[in-house]
PDB file of C-alpha atoms in Angstrom:
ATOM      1  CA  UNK H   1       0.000   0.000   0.000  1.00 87.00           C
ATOM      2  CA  UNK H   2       1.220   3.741  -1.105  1.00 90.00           C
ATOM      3  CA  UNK H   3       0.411   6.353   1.934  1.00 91.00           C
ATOM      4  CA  UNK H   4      -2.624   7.528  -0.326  1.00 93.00           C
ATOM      5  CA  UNK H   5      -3.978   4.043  -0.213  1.00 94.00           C
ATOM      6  CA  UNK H   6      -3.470   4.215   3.386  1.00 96.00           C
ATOM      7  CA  UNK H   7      -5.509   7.342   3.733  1.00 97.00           C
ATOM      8  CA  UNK H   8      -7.921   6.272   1.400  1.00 97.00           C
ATOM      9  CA  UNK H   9      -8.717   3.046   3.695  1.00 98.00           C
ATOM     10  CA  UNK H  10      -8.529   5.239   7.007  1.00 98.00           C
ATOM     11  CA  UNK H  11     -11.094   7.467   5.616  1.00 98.00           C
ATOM     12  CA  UNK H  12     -13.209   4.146   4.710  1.00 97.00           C
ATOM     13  CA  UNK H  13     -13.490   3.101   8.373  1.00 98.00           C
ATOM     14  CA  UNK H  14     -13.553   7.017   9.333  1.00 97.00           C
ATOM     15  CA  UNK H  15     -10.289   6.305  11.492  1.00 98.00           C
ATOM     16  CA  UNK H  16      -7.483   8.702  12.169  1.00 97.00           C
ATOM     17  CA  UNK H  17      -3.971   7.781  11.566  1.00 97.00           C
ATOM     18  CA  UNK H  18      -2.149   6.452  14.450  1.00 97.00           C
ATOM     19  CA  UNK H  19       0.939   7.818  15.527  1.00 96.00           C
ATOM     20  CA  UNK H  20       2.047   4.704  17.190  1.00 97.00           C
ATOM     21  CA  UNK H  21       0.943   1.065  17.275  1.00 98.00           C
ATOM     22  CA  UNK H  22      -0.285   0.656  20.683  1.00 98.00           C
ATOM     23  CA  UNK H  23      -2.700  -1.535  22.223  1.00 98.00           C
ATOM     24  CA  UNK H  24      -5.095   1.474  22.200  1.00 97.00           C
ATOM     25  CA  UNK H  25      -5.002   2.429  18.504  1.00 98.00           C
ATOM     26  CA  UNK H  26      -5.554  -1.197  17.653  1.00 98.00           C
ATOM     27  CA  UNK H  27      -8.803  -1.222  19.862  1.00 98.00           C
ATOM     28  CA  UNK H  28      -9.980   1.659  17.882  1.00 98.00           C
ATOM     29  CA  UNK H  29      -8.931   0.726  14.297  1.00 98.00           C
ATOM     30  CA  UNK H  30     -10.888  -2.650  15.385  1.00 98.00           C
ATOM     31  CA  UNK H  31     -13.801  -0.912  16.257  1.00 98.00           C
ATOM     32  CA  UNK H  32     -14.394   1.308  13.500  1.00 98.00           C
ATOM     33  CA  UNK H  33     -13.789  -1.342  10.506  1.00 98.00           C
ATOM     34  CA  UNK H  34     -16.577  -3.158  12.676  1.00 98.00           C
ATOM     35  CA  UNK H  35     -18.800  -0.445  12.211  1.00 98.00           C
ATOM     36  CA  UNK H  36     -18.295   0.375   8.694  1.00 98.00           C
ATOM     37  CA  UNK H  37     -16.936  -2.606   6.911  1.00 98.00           C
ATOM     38  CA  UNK H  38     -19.923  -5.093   6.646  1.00 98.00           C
ATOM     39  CA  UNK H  39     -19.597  -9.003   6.984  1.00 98.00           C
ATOM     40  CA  UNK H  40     -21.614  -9.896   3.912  1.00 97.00           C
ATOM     41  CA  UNK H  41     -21.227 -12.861   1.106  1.00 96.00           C
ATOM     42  CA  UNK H  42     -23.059 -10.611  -1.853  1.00 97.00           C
ATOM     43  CA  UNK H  43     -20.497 -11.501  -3.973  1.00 96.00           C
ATOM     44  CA  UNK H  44     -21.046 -15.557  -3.823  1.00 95.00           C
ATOM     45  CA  UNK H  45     -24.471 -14.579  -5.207  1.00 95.00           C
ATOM     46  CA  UNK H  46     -24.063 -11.968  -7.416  1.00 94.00           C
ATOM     47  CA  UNK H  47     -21.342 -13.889  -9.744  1.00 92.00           C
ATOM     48  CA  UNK H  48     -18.126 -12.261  -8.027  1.00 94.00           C
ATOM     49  CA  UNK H  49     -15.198 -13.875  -8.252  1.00 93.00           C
ATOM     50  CA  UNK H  50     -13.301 -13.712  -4.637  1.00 94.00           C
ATOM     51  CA  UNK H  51      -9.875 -13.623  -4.866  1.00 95.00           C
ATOM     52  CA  UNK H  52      -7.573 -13.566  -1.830  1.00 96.00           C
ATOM     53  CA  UNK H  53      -4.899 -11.100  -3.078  1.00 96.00           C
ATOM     54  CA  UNK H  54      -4.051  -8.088  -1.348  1.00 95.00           C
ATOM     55  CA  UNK H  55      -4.434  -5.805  -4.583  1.00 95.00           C
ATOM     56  CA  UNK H  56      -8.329  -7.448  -5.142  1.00 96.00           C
ATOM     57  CA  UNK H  57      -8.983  -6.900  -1.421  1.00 97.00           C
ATOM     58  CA  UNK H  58      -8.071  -3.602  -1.344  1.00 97.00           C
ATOM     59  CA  UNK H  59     -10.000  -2.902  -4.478  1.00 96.00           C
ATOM     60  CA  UNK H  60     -12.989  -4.691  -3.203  1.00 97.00           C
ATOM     61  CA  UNK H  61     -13.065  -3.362   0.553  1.00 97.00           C
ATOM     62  CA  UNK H  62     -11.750   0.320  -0.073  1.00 97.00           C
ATOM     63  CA  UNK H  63     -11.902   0.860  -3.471  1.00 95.00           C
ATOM     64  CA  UNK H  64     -15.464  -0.520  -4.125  1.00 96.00           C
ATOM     65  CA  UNK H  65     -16.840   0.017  -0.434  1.00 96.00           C
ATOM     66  CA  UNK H  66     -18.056  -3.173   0.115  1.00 97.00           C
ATOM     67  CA  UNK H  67     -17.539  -5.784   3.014  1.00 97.00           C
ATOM     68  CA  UNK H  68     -16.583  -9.614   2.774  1.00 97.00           C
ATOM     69  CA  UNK H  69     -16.429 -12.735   4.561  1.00 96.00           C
ATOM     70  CA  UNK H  70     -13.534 -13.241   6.791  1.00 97.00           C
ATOM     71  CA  UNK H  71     -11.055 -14.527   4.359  1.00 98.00           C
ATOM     72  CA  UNK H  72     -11.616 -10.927   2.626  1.00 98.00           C
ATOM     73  CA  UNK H  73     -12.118  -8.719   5.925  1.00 98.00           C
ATOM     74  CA  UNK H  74      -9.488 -10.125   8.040  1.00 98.00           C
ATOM     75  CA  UNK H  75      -7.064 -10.249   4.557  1.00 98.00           C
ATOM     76  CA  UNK H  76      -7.855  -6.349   4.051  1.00 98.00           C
ATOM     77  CA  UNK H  77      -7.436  -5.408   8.050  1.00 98.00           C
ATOM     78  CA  UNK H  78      -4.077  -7.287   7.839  1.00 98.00           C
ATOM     79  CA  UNK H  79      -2.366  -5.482   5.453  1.00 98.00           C
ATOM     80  CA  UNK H  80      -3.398  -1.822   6.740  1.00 98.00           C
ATOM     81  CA  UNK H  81      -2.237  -2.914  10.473  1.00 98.00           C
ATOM     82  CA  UNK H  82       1.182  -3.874   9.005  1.00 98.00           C
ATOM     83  CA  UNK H  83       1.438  -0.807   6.872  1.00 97.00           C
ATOM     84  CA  UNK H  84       0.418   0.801  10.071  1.00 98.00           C
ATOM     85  CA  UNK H  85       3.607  -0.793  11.862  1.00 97.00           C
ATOM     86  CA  UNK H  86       1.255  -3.429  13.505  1.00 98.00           C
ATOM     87  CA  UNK H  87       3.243  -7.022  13.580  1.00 98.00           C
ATOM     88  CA  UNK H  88       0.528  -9.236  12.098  1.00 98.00           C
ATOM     89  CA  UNK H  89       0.095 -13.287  11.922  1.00 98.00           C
ATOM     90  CA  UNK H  90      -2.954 -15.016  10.094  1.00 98.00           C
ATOM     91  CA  UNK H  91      -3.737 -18.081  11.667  1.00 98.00           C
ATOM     92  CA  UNK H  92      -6.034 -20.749  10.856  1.00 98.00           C
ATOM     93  CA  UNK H  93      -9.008 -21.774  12.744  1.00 98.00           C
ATOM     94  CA  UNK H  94     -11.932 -24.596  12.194  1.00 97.00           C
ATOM     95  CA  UNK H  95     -15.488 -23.251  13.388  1.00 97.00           C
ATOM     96  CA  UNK H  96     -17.758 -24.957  15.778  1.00 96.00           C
ATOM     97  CA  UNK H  97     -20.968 -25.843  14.244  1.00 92.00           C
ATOM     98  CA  UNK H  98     -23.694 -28.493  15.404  1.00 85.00           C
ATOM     99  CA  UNK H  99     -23.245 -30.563  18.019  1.00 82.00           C
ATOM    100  CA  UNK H 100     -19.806 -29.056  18.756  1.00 88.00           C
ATOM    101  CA  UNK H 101     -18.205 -30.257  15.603  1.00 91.00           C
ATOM    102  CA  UNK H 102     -15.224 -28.687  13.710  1.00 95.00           C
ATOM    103  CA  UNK H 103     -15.651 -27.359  10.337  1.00 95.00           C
ATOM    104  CA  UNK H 104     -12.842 -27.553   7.640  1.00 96.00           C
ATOM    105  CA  UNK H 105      -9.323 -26.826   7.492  1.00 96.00           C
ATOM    106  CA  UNK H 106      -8.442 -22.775   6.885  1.00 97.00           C
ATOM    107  CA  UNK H 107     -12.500 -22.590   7.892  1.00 97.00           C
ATOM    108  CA  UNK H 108     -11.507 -19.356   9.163  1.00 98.00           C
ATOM    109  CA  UNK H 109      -9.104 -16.425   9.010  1.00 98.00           C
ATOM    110  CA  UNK H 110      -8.344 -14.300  12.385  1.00 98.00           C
ATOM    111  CA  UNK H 111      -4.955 -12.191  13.270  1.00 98.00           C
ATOM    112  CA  UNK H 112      -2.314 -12.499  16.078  1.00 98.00           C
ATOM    113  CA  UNK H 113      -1.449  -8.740  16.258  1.00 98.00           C
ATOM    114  CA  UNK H 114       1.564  -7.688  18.177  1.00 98.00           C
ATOM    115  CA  UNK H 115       1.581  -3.972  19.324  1.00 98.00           C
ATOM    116  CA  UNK H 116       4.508  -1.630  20.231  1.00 97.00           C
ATOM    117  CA  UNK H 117       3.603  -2.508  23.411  1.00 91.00           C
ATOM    118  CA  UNK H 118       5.379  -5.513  23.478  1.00 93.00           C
ATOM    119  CA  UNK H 119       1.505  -7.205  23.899  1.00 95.00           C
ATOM    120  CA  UNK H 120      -0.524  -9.749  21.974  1.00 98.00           C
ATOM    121  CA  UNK H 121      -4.056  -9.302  20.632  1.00 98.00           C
ATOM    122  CA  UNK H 122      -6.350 -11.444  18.661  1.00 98.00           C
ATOM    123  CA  UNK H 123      -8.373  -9.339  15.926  1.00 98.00           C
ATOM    124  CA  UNK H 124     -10.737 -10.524  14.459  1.00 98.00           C
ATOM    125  CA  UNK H 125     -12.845  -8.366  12.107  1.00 98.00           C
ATOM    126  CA  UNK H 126     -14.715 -11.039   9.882  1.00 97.00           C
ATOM    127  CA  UNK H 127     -16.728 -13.038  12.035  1.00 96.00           C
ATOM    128  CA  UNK H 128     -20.142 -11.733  11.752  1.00 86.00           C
ATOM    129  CA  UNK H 129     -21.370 -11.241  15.941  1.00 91.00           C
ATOM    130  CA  UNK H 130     -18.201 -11.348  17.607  1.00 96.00           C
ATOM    131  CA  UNK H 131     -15.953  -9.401  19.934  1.00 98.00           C
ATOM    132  CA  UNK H 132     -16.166  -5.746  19.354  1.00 98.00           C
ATOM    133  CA  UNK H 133     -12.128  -4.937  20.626  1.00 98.00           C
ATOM    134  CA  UNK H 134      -9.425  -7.660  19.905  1.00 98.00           C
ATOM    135  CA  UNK H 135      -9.141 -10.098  22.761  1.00 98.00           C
ATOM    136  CA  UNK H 136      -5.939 -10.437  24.894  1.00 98.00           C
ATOM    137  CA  UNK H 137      -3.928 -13.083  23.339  1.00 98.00           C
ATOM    138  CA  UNK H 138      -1.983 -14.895  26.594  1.00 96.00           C
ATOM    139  CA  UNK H 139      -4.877 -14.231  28.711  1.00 97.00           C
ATOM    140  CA  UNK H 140      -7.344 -17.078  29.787  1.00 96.00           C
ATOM    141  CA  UNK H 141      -9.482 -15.677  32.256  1.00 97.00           C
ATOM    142  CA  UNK H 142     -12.859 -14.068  31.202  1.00 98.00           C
ATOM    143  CA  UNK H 143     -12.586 -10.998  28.760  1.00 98.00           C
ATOM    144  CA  UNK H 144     -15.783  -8.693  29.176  1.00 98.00           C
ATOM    145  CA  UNK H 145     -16.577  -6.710  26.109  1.00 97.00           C
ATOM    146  CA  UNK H 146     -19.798  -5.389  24.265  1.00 96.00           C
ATOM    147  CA  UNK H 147     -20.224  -8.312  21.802  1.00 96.00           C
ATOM    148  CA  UNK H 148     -20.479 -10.745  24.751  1.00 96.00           C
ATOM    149  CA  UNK H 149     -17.798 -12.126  27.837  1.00 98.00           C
ATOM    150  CA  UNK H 150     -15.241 -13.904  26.232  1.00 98.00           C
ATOM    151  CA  UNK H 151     -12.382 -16.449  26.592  1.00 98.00           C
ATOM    152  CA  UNK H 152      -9.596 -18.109  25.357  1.00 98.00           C
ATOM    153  CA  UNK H 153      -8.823 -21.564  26.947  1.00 97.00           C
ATOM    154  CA  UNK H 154      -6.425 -24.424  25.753  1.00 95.00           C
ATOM    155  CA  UNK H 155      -8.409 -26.843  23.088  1.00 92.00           C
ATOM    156  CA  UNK H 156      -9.494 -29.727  24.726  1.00 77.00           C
ATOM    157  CA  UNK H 157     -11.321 -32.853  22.726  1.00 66.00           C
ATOM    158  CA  UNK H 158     -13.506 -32.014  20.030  1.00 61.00           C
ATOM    159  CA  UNK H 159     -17.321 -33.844  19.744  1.00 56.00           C
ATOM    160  CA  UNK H 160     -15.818 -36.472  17.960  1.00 54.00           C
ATOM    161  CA  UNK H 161     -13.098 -37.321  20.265  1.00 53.00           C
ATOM    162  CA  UNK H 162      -9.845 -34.855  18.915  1.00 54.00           C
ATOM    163  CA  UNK H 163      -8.159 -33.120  21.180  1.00 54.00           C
ATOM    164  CA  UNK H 164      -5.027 -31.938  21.397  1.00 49.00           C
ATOM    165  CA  UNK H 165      -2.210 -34.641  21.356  1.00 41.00           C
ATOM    166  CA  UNK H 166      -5.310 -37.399  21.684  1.00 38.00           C
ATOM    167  CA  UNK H 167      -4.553 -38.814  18.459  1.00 37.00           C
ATOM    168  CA  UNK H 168      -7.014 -39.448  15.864  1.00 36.00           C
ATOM    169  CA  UNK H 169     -10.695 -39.359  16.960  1.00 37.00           C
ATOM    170  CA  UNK H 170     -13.435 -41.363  17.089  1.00 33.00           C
ATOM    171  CA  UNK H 171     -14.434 -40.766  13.329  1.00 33.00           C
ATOM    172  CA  UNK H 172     -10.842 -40.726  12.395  1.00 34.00           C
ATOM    173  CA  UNK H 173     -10.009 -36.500  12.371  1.00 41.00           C
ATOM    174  CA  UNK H 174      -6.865 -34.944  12.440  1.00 43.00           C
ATOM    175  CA  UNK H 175      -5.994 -34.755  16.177  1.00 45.00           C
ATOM    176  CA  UNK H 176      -5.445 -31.199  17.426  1.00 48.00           C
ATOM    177  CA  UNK H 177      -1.977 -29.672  17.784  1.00 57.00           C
ATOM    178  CA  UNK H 178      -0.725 -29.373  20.928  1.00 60.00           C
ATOM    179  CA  UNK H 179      -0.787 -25.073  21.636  1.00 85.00           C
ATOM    180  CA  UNK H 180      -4.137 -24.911  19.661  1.00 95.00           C
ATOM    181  CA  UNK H 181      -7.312 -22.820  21.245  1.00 97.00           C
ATOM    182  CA  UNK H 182     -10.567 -22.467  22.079  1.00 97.00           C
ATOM    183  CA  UNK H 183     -12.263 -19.138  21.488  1.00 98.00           C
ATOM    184  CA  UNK H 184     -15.541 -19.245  23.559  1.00 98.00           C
ATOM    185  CA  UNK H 185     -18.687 -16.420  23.577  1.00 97.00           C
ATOM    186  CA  UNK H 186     -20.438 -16.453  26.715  1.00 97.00           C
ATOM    187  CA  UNK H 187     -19.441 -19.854  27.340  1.00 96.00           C
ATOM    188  CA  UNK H 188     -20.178 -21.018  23.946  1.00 95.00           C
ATOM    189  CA  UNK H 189     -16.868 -22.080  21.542  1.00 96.00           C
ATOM    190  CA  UNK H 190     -17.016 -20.534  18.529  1.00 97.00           C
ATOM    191  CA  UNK H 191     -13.735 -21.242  16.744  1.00 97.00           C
ATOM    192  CA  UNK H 192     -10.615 -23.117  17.388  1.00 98.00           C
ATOM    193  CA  UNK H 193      -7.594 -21.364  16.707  1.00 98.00           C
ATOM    194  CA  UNK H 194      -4.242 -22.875  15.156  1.00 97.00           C
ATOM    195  CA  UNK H 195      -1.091 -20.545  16.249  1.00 96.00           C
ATOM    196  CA  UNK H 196       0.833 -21.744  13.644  1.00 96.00           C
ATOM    197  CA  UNK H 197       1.671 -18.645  11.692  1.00 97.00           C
ATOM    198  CA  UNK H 198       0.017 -18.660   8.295  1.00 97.00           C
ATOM    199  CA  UNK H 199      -0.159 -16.561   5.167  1.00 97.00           C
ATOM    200  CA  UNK H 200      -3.465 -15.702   2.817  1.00 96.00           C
ATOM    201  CA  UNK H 201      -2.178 -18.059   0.200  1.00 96.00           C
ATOM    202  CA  UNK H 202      -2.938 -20.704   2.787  1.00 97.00           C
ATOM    203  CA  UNK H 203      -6.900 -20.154   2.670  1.00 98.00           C
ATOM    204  CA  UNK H 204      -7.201 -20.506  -0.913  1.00 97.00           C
ATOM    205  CA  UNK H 205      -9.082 -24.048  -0.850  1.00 96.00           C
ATOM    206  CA  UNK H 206     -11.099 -23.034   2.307  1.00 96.00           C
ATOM    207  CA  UNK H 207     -12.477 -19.521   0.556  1.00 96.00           C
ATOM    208  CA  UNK H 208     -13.328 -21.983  -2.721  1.00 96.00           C
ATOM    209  CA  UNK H 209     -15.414 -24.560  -0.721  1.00 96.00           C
ATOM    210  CA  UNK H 210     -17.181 -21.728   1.269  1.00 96.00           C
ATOM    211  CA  UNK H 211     -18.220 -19.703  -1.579  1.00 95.00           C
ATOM    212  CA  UNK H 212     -18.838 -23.089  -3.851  1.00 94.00           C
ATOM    213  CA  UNK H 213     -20.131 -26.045  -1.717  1.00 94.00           C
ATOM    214  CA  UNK H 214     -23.874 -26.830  -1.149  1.00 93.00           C
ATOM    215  CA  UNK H 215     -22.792 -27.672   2.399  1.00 92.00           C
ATOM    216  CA  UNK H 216     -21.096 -24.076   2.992  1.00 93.00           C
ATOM    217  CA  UNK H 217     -23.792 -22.442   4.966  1.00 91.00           C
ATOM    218  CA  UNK H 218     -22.602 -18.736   3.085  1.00 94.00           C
ATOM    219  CA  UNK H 219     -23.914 -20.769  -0.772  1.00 94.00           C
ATOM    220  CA  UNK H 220     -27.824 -21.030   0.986  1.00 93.00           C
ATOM    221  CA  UNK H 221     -28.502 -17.989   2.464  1.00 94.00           C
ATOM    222  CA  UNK H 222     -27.651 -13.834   2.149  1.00 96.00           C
ATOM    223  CA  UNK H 223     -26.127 -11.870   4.767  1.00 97.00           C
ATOM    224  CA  UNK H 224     -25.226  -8.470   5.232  1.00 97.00           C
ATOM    225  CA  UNK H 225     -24.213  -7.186   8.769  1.00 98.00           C
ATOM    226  CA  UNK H 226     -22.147  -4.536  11.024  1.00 98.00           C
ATOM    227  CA  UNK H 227     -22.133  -3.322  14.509  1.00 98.00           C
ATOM    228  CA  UNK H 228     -23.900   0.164  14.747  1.00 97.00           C
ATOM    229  CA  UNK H 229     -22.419   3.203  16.533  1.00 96.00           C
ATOM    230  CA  UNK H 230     -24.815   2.145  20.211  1.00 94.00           C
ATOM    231  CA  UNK H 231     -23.353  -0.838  20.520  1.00 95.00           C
ATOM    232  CA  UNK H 232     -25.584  -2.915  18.434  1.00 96.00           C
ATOM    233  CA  UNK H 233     -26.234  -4.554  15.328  1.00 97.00           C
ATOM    234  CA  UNK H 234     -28.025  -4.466  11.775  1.00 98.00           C
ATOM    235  CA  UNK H 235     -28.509  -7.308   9.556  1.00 98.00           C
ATOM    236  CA  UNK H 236     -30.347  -7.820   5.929  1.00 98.00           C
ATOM    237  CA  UNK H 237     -30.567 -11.765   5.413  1.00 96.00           C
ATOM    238  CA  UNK H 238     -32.412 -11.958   2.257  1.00 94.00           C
ATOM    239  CA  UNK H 239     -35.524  -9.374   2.718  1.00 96.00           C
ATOM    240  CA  UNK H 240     -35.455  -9.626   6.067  1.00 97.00           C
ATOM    241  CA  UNK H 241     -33.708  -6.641   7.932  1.00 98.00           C
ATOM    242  CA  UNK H 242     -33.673  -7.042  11.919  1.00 98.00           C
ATOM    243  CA  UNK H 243     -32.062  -4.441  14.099  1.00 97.00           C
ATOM    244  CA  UNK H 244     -30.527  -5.160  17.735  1.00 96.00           C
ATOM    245  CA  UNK H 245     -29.726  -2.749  20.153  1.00 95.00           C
ATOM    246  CA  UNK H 246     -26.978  -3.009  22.603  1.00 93.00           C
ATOM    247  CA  UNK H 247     -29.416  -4.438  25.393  1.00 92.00           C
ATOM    248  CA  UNK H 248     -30.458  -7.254  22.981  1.00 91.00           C
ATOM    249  CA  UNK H 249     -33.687  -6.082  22.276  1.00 95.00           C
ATOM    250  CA  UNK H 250     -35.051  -7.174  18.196  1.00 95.00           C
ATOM    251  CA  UNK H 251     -36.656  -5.389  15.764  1.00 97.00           C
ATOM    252  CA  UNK H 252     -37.465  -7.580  12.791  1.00 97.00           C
ATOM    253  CA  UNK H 253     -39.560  -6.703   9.640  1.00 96.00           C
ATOM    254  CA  UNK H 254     -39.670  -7.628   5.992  1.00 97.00           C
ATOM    255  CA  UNK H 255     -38.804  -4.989   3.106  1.00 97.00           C
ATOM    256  CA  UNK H 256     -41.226  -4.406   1.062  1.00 94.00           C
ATOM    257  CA  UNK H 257     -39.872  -4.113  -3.020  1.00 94.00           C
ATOM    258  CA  UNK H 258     -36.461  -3.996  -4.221  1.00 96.00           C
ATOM    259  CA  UNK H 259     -36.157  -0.297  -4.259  1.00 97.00           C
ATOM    260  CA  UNK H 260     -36.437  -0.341  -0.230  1.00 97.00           C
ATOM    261  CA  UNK H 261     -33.970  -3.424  -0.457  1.00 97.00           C
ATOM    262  CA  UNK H 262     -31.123  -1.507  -2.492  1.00 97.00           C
ATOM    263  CA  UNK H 263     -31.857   1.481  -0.198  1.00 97.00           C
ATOM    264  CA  UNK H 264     -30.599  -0.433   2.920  1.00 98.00           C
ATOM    265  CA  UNK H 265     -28.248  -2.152   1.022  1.00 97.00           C
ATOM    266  CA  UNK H 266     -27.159   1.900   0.036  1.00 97.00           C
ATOM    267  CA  UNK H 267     -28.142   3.755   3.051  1.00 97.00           C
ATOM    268  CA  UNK H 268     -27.442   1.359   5.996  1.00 97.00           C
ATOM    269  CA  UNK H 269     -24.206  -0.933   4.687  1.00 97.00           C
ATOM    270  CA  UNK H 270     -22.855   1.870   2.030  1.00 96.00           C
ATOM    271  CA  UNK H 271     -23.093  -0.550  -0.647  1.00 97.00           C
ATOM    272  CA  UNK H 272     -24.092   0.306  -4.084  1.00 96.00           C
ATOM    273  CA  UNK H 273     -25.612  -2.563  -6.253  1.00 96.00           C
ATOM    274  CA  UNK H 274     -27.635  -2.114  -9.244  1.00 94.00           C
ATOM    275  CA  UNK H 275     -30.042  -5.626  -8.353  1.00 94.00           C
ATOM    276  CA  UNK H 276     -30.987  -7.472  -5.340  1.00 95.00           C
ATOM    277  CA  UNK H 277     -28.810 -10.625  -5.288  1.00 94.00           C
ATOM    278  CA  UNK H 278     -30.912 -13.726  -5.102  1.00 93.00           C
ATOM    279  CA  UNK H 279     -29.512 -17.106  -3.471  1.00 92.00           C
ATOM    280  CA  UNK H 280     -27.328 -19.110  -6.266  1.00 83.00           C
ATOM    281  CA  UNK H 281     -27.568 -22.533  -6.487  1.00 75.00           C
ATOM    282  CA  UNK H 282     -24.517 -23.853  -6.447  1.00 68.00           C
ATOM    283  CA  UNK H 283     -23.483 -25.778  -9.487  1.00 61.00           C
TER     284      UNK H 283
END
């Protein structure tokens, strides 16, 4: 990234530049892309080809002013924190799903972020309702924040039997490397998190199976979301646009016409389209 690129991505998530990477700027930078980058998977059905290069990201999530899923949000985020002077990691992570089973391999994309500090953060900027300030890497205690009370805790055995240095499990998995974590949301594990340091290369085959299998959940449904300035949170699945406020409390009603649907699309995410996108089949 040049520094007008820079700017031009501050001014997206209507940040200021840092003069240092601290802990504090981090929790900010975090905050804002939360707020105006939306977690959405338009482009799976509207025909886009996703591409996980930094030049395509950039075009997408800055140049474009559009979200992404977290291969594209957290692959964005990563390169302005390390233009920023942020020391950045991807890392790999599988995501709980029914009855506390691991998805696939590179299932998800979330950052190890070293500050100037000296201190360790996970950011994570791509997982639809999630933390709203990066956790505290090393610590494994409770983490309060305005998403939810988190944690991270060593990875114990999975629902079918893997767990870290267990060996295979019952239905033959990979076993779990010994170092790997649990991220938990109010007592709830959401991901498990590899620390072996990765690069966006690595998530090639997991962004293809998300955006292409029948089985991904993002190829059978729409979703557009972002934290709002209370606290809260504003989602368009489909035609269906429900707003929660930072107490929890719903409001849920169906738009009426497309011209209302491309006006929240253009009003309440900042994305432009000229049609609604419709569910693709895939195949």
């Amino acid at each position: 990234m040049n520094p007008a690129q820079i700017d031009a991505y501050l001014r997206r998530i209507r940040a200021a530049r840092p003069d240092r990477p601290t802990a504090g700027a981090l929790r900010e930078l975090h905050l804002r892309h939360l707020r105006s980058v939306p977690f959405e998977n338009l482009s799976i059905h509207l025909g886009e080809e996703i591409v996980l290069e930094e030049k395509r990201l950039l075009d997408k999530v800055v140049g474009a002013g559009r979200g992404g899923f977290c291969y594209e949000l957290n692959g964005a985020f990563s390169v302005l924190l390390t233009e920023l002077g942020f020391e950045v990691t991807p890392l790999a992570a599988r995501v709980y799903g029914e009855e506390g089973r691991l998805g696939i391999p590179y299932d998800h994309l979330a950052l190890r972020v070293r500050t100037v500090d000296g201190d360790e953060w996970l950011a994570d900027v791509g997982f639809g309702t999630h933390s709203h300030y990066p956790l505290a890497f090393a610590e494994r205690g409770e983490q309060a924040d305005p998403g939810g009370t988190f944690r991270i805790t060593e990875a114990g055995p999975d629902a079918a039997g893997a767990g870290a240095g267990a060996g295979a499990g019952a239905r033959g998995e990979e076993s779990v490397s010994a170092g790997d974590l649990d991220v938990l949301r109010d007592g709830l594990p959401q991901y498990r998190l590899e620390v072996r340091p990765r690069v966006l290369g690595d998530f090639t085959a997991g962004a293809w199976w998300h955006s292409t299998s029948p089985s991904s959940h993002f190829t059978q449904s729409l979703v557009c979301s972002r934290v709002t300035e209370d606290g809260g949170r504003i989602t368009l699945g489909g035609r269906t646009l429900t707003e929660t406020a930072a107490d929890g409390a719903r409001a849920v009603r169906e738009l009426e016409g497309d011209a209302e649907v491309l006006g929240v699309y253009r009003e309440r995410f900042g994305i432009g389209l000229d049609r609604v996108p419709t569910v693709r089949k895939p195949g």
